[in-house]
């Protein structure tokens, strides 16, 4: 199948070229992000392959369908950037990679917790300057601390299993409790109870209208003073200005982010020679107790191989007219 692959980096090309030996799709590796302006690059390609910050709203989908696009292959799990209803109406199939390595994201999540707790980012800089003083580096034992996990699907489950190994007390919130986690002692509680009792809160639910800004001023007011907040899911789960206010008065004691609501203009690019225009993001970078990574939680070689394998298999199945188990339908946005 002829595939226009948007937002392609060198690493995408490496993994997709290797896996494509098993499929022989005709792939155009495009660096551009998919936007209203760049949609014309898909002319002549029945399949479009996209990543997390490509935009597939009604008008772009309309434009793509008019150009003969019949398949959108997401090379990620989340599909909040695609108007699924609009795609369905236009007869454009949407497929995704529901699980490539939940372990990759979960391990990065726990990495952020440990780095923030033990101030590894600060220790690294200090030691390189010959400063071996310990003042300001005091951490806490993870063992015995209460961690609240919002969303216990594939990634949330892995996070819970890792933290179970640390000896944490685990609270969870999910409309569909996960029996495997109940069996290891995870307690499903209301958000109110989670917020008021957790030392660490970590987000692993999808971004949907119900979860948009799930962490806002009202939620933060219920939390313990000095709580650690981690978001490796989607940026808009957090109201960033509210979180900044809470960092300023110490209510939030640690913040670890791999995603940011306005990341589309920043992440995945080298902007080190540019002046960042986003003042909210820039403010975040001034706090000593904040670590931001640029949407890299998924980025392991194991996950990249798995993403390429599933994405190209999805495309092959649709090309052959076979049922694809990874199709995203309107049913997915009802749950
Ligand atoms: P999943 O579908 O397996 O799990 C999501 C869980 O969230 C489900 O159990 C669901 O019931 C639950 N949920 C839905 N609504 C909820 C609500 N209102 N409150 C609490 N829980 C709710 O998904 P996953 O594979 O575990 O991925 C989770 C999210 O992680 C994705 O939606 C994606 O946005 C994000 N993600 C980030 C990266 C990264 O690199 N940073 C990589 C992959 C996925």
CSV table of C-alpha atoms in Angstrom, one decimal, residues 8-246:
chain,number,residue,atom,x,y,z
A,8,UNK,CA,8.9,11.0,10.6
A,9,UNK,CA,12.2,11.2,12.4
A,10,UNK,CA,15.4,9.2,11.6
A,11,UNK,CA,14.6,6.7,14.3
A,12,UNK,CA,11.1,6.0,12.8
A,13,UNK,CA,12.6,5.4,9.4
A,14,UNK,CA,15.2,3.0,10.8
A,15,UNK,CA,12.6,0.8,12.6
A,16,UNK,CA,10.0,1.0,9.9
A,17,UNK,CA,12.4,0.2,7.0
A,18,UNK,CA,13.6,-2.9,8.9
A,19,UNK,CA,10.1,-4.1,9.5
A,20,UNK,CA,8.8,-3.2,6.1
A,21,UNK,CA,11.0,-6.0,4.6
A,22,UNK,CA,8.2,-8.2,5.7
A,23,UNK,CA,5.5,-6.1,4.0
A,24,UNK,CA,6.8,-4.1,1.1
A,25,UNK,CA,4.6,-1.1,1.5
A,26,UNK,CA,5.6,1.9,-0.5
A,27,UNK,CA,6.3,4.4,2.3
A,28,UNK,CA,7.0,8.1,1.9
A,29,UNK,CA,8.8,9.3,5.0
A,30,UNK,CA,7.7,12.9,5.5
A,31,UNK,CA,9.2,15.1,8.2
A,32,UNK,CA,6.2,17.5,8.3
A,33,UNK,CA,3.6,17.3,11.0
A,34,UNK,CA,0.1,16.7,9.6
A,35,UNK,CA,-1.7,20.0,9.6
A,36,UNK,CA,-4.2,21.8,7.3
A,37,UNK,CA,-1.2,23.1,5.3
A,38,UNK,CA,0.7,19.9,4.9
A,39,UNK,CA,-2.3,17.6,4.2
A,40,UNK,CA,-1.7,18.1,0.5
A,41,UNK,CA,1.4,15.9,0.8
A,42,UNK,CA,-1.0,12.9,1.2
A,43,UNK,CA,-2.2,13.3,-2.4
A,44,UNK,CA,-2.0,10.0,-4.1
A,45,UNK,CA,-1.6,8.0,-0.8
A,46,UNK,CA,-4.5,5.8,0.3
A,47,UNK,CA,-2.9,5.4,3.7
A,48,UNK,CA,-1.7,8.0,6.1
A,49,UNK,CA,0.5,7.1,9.1
A,50,UNK,CA,0.6,9.6,12.0
A,51,UNK,CA,1.9,10.1,15.5
A,52,UNK,CA,0.6,11.8,18.7
A,53,UNK,CA,0.8,15.5,17.6
A,54,UNK,CA,-0.5,15.2,14.1
A,55,UNK,CA,-3.9,16.8,13.8
A,56,UNK,CA,-6.9,14.9,12.4
A,57,UNK,CA,-9.9,17.1,13.0
A,58,UNK,CA,-13.0,17.1,10.9
A,59,UNK,CA,-11.7,19.5,8.2
A,60,UNK,CA,-8.3,17.8,7.8
A,61,UNK,CA,-10.1,14.4,7.6
A,62,UNK,CA,-12.5,15.8,5.1
A,63,UNK,CA,-9.5,17.1,3.0
A,64,UNK,CA,-7.7,13.7,3.2
A,65,UNK,CA,-10.8,11.7,2.3
A,66,UNK,CA,-11.2,14.0,-0.7
A,67,UNK,CA,-7.7,13.2,-1.8
A,68,UNK,CA,-8.5,9.4,-1.7
A,69,UNK,CA,-7.2,8.6,1.8
A,70,UNK,CA,-9.1,5.6,3.2
A,71,UNK,CA,-6.9,4.6,6.1
A,72,UNK,CA,-5.4,6.4,9.0
A,73,UNK,CA,-2.7,4.3,10.7
A,74,UNK,CA,-1.8,5.7,14.1
A,75,UNK,CA,1.6,4.6,15.3
A,76,UNK,CA,0.6,5.2,18.9
A,77,UNK,CA,-2.0,4.0,21.4
A,78,UNK,CA,-3.9,7.3,22.2
A,79,UNK,CA,-6.3,8.5,19.6
A,80,UNK,CA,-7.5,11.8,21.2
A,81,UNK,CA,-6.0,13.7,18.2
A,82,UNK,CA,-8.4,12.0,15.7
A,83,UNK,CA,-12.0,12.9,15.3
A,84,UNK,CA,-13.2,9.3,15.2
A,85,UNK,CA,-16.8,10.2,14.5
A,86,UNK,CA,-15.8,12.3,11.5
A,87,UNK,CA,-13.5,9.5,10.2
A,88,UNK,CA,-16.3,7.0,10.5
A,89,UNK,CA,-18.8,9.2,8.6
A,90,UNK,CA,-16.2,9.7,5.8
A,91,UNK,CA,-15.6,5.9,5.6
A,92,UNK,CA,-12.0,6.4,6.6
A,93,UNK,CA,-10.7,3.5,8.7
A,94,UNK,CA,-8.6,4.3,11.8
A,95,UNK,CA,-6.2,1.7,13.2
A,96,UNK,CA,-3.7,2.1,16.1
A,97,UNK,CA,-1.1,0.3,18.2
A,98,UNK,CA,-3.1,-0.4,21.4
A,99,UNK,CA,-0.1,-1.9,23.2
A,100,UNK,CA,3.5,-1.8,22.2
A,101,UNK,CA,5.3,-1.7,25.5
A,102,UNK,CA,3.4,-0.6,28.5
A,103,UNK,CA,6.6,-1.5,30.4
A,104,UNK,CA,8.5,1.3,28.6
A,105,UNK,CA,6.0,4.0,29.7
A,106,UNK,CA,5.7,2.5,33.2
A,107,UNK,CA,9.4,2.3,33.7
A,108,UNK,CA,9.9,5.9,32.7
A,109,UNK,CA,7.1,6.9,35.1
A,110,UNK,CA,8.8,5.2,38.0
A,111,UNK,CA,12.1,6.7,36.8
A,112,UNK,CA,10.6,10.2,37.1
A,113,UNK,CA,9.4,9.4,40.6
A,114,UNK,CA,12.8,8.2,41.7
A,115,UNK,CA,14.7,11.1,40.1
A,116,UNK,CA,12.4,13.7,41.7
A,117,UNK,CA,12.5,12.0,45.1
A,118,UNK,CA,16.2,11.5,45.2
A,119,UNK,CA,16.9,14.7,43.2
A,120,UNK,CA,19.1,12.9,40.8
A,121,UNK,CA,18.8,15.7,38.2
A,122,UNK,CA,20.3,18.1,40.8
A,123,UNK,CA,22.9,15.7,42.1
A,124,UNK,CA,24.2,15.0,38.5
A,125,UNK,CA,24.7,18.8,37.9
A,126,UNK,CA,26.3,19.3,41.3
A,127,UNK,CA,28.8,16.5,41.2
A,128,UNK,CA,30.0,17.6,37.7
A,129,UNK,CA,30.8,21.0,39.3
A,130,UNK,CA,32.7,19.4,42.1
A,131,UNK,CA,30.0,20.1,44.7
A,132,UNK,CA,29.5,17.0,46.8
A,133,UNK,CA,27.3,18.7,49.5
A,134,UNK,CA,24.1,16.8,50.4
A,135,UNK,CA,22.0,19.8,51.6
A,136,UNK,CA,18.9,20.0,49.5
A,137,UNK,CA,19.1,16.4,48.3
A,138,UNK,CA,17.1,14.7,51.1
A,139,UNK,CA,14.7,12.1,49.7
A,140,UNK,CA,12.2,9.7,51.3
A,141,UNK,CA,11.9,5.9,51.2
A,142,UNK,CA,9.4,4.7,48.6
A,143,UNK,CA,8.5,1.7,50.8
A,144,UNK,CA,5.3,2.4,52.8
A,145,UNK,CA,4.3,5.5,50.8
A,146,UNK,CA,0.8,5.7,49.3
A,147,UNK,CA,0.7,6.0,45.5
A,148,UNK,CA,-2.6,6.9,43.7
A,149,UNK,CA,-2.9,5.5,40.2
A,150,UNK,CA,-5.6,7.1,37.9
A,151,UNK,CA,-6.3,4.6,35.1
A,152,UNK,CA,-5.2,1.0,35.6
A,153,UNK,CA,-5.2,-0.3,32.0
A,154,UNK,CA,-2.1,-1.7,30.5
A,155,UNK,CA,0.3,1.1,31.6
A,156,UNK,CA,-1.3,1.7,35.0
A,157,UNK,CA,-1.1,-2.0,35.7
A,158,UNK,CA,2.6,-2.1,35.0
A,159,UNK,CA,3.2,0.9,37.2
A,160,UNK,CA,1.2,-0.7,40.0
A,161,UNK,CA,3.2,-3.9,39.7
A,162,UNK,CA,6.5,-2.1,39.8
A,163,UNK,CA,5.5,0.0,42.8
A,164,UNK,CA,4.2,-3.1,44.5
A,165,UNK,CA,7.8,-4.4,44.3
A,166,UNK,CA,8.9,-1.2,46.1
A,167,UNK,CA,6.5,-1.9,49.0
A,168,UNK,CA,4.2,1.1,48.3
A,169,UNK,CA,0.6,1.2,49.4
A,170,UNK,CA,-1.4,1.4,46.2
A,171,UNK,CA,-4.7,3.3,45.6
A,172,UNK,CA,-6.3,3.2,42.2
A,173,UNK,CA,-9.2,4.9,40.4
A,174,UNK,CA,-10.7,3.5,37.2
A,175,UNK,CA,-14.3,2.9,36.1
A,176,UNK,CA,-13.2,-0.7,35.3
A,177,UNK,CA,-11.2,-2.1,38.3
A,178,UNK,CA,-8.4,-4.5,37.3
A,179,UNK,CA,-8.8,-7.8,39.1
A,180,UNK,CA,-5.1,-8.7,38.8
A,181,UNK,CA,-4.3,-5.5,40.8
A,182,UNK,CA,-7.0,-6.2,43.4
A,183,UNK,CA,-5.4,-9.6,43.9
A,184,UNK,CA,-2.0,-8.0,44.8
A,185,UNK,CA,-3.6,-5.6,47.2
A,186,UNK,CA,-4.4,-2.5,45.2
A,187,UNK,CA,-7.4,-0.6,46.7
A,188,UNK,CA,-9.9,1.0,44.3
A,189,UNK,CA,-11.0,4.3,45.9
A,190,UNK,CA,-12.8,7.5,45.0
A,191,UNK,CA,-10.8,10.4,43.5
A,192,UNK,CA,-11.5,12.3,46.7
A,193,UNK,CA,-9.9,9.6,48.9
A,194,UNK,CA,-7.0,9.2,46.5
A,195,UNK,CA,-6.3,12.9,46.4
A,196,UNK,CA,-6.5,13.3,50.2
A,197,UNK,CA,-4.3,10.3,51.1
A,198,UNK,CA,-1.7,9.9,48.4
A,199,UNK,CA,1.9,10.9,48.7
A,200,UNK,CA,2.4,10.4,44.9
A,201,UNK,CA,-0.3,10.6,42.2
A,202,UNK,CA,0.3,9.3,38.7
A,203,UNK,CA,-1.9,9.6,35.7
A,204,UNK,CA,-2.5,6.7,33.2
A,205,UNK,CA,-6.1,7.3,31.9
A,206,UNK,CA,-6.8,8.4,28.4
A,207,UNK,CA,-7.6,12.0,27.5
A,208,UNK,CA,-11.3,12.3,27.0
A,209,UNK,CA,-13.9,15.0,27.7
A,210,UNK,CA,-14.4,13.4,31.2
A,211,UNK,CA,-10.7,13.4,32.0
A,212,UNK,CA,-9.8,16.8,30.5
A,213,UNK,CA,-8.1,18.9,33.3
A,214,UNK,CA,-8.8,16.1,35.8
A,215,UNK,CA,-6.0,17.7,37.8
A,216,UNK,CA,-7.1,21.3,38.4
A,217,UNK,CA,-7.3,23.7,41.3
A,218,UNK,CA,-10.3,21.9,42.9
A,219,UNK,CA,-8.5,18.5,42.7
A,220,UNK,CA,-5.2,20.0,44.0
A,221,UNK,CA,-6.9,21.6,47.0
A,222,UNK,CA,-7.9,18.1,48.2
A,223,UNK,CA,-4.3,16.8,48.0
A,224,UNK,CA,-1.6,16.4,50.7
A,225,UNK,CA,0.8,19.3,51.1
A,226,UNK,CA,4.0,18.5,49.2
A,227,UNK,CA,2.4,15.7,47.0
A,228,UNK,CA,4.3,14.4,44.0
A,229,UNK,CA,2.4,14.5,40.7
A,230,UNK,CA,3.4,12.5,37.6
A,231,UNK,CA,1.9,12.7,34.2
A,232,UNK,CA,3.1,10.5,31.4
A,233,UNK,CA,-0.3,10.1,29.8
A,234,UNK,CA,-1.6,13.2,27.9
A,235,UNK,CA,-0.8,16.9,28.7
A,236,UNK,CA,-4.4,18.1,28.9
A,237,UNK,CA,-5.2,15.9,31.8
A,238,UNK,CA,-3.5,18.7,33.8
A,239,UNK,CA,-4.5,22.4,34.1
A,240,UNK,CA,-0.9,23.6,33.9
A,241,UNK,CA,-1.4,27.2,35.3
A,242,UNK,CA,-3.2,25.7,38.3
A,243,UNK,CA,-0.3,23.3,38.9
A,244,UNK,CA,2.2,26.2,38.6
A,245,UNK,CA,0.3,28.1,41.4
A,246,UNK,CA,0.4,24.9,43.5
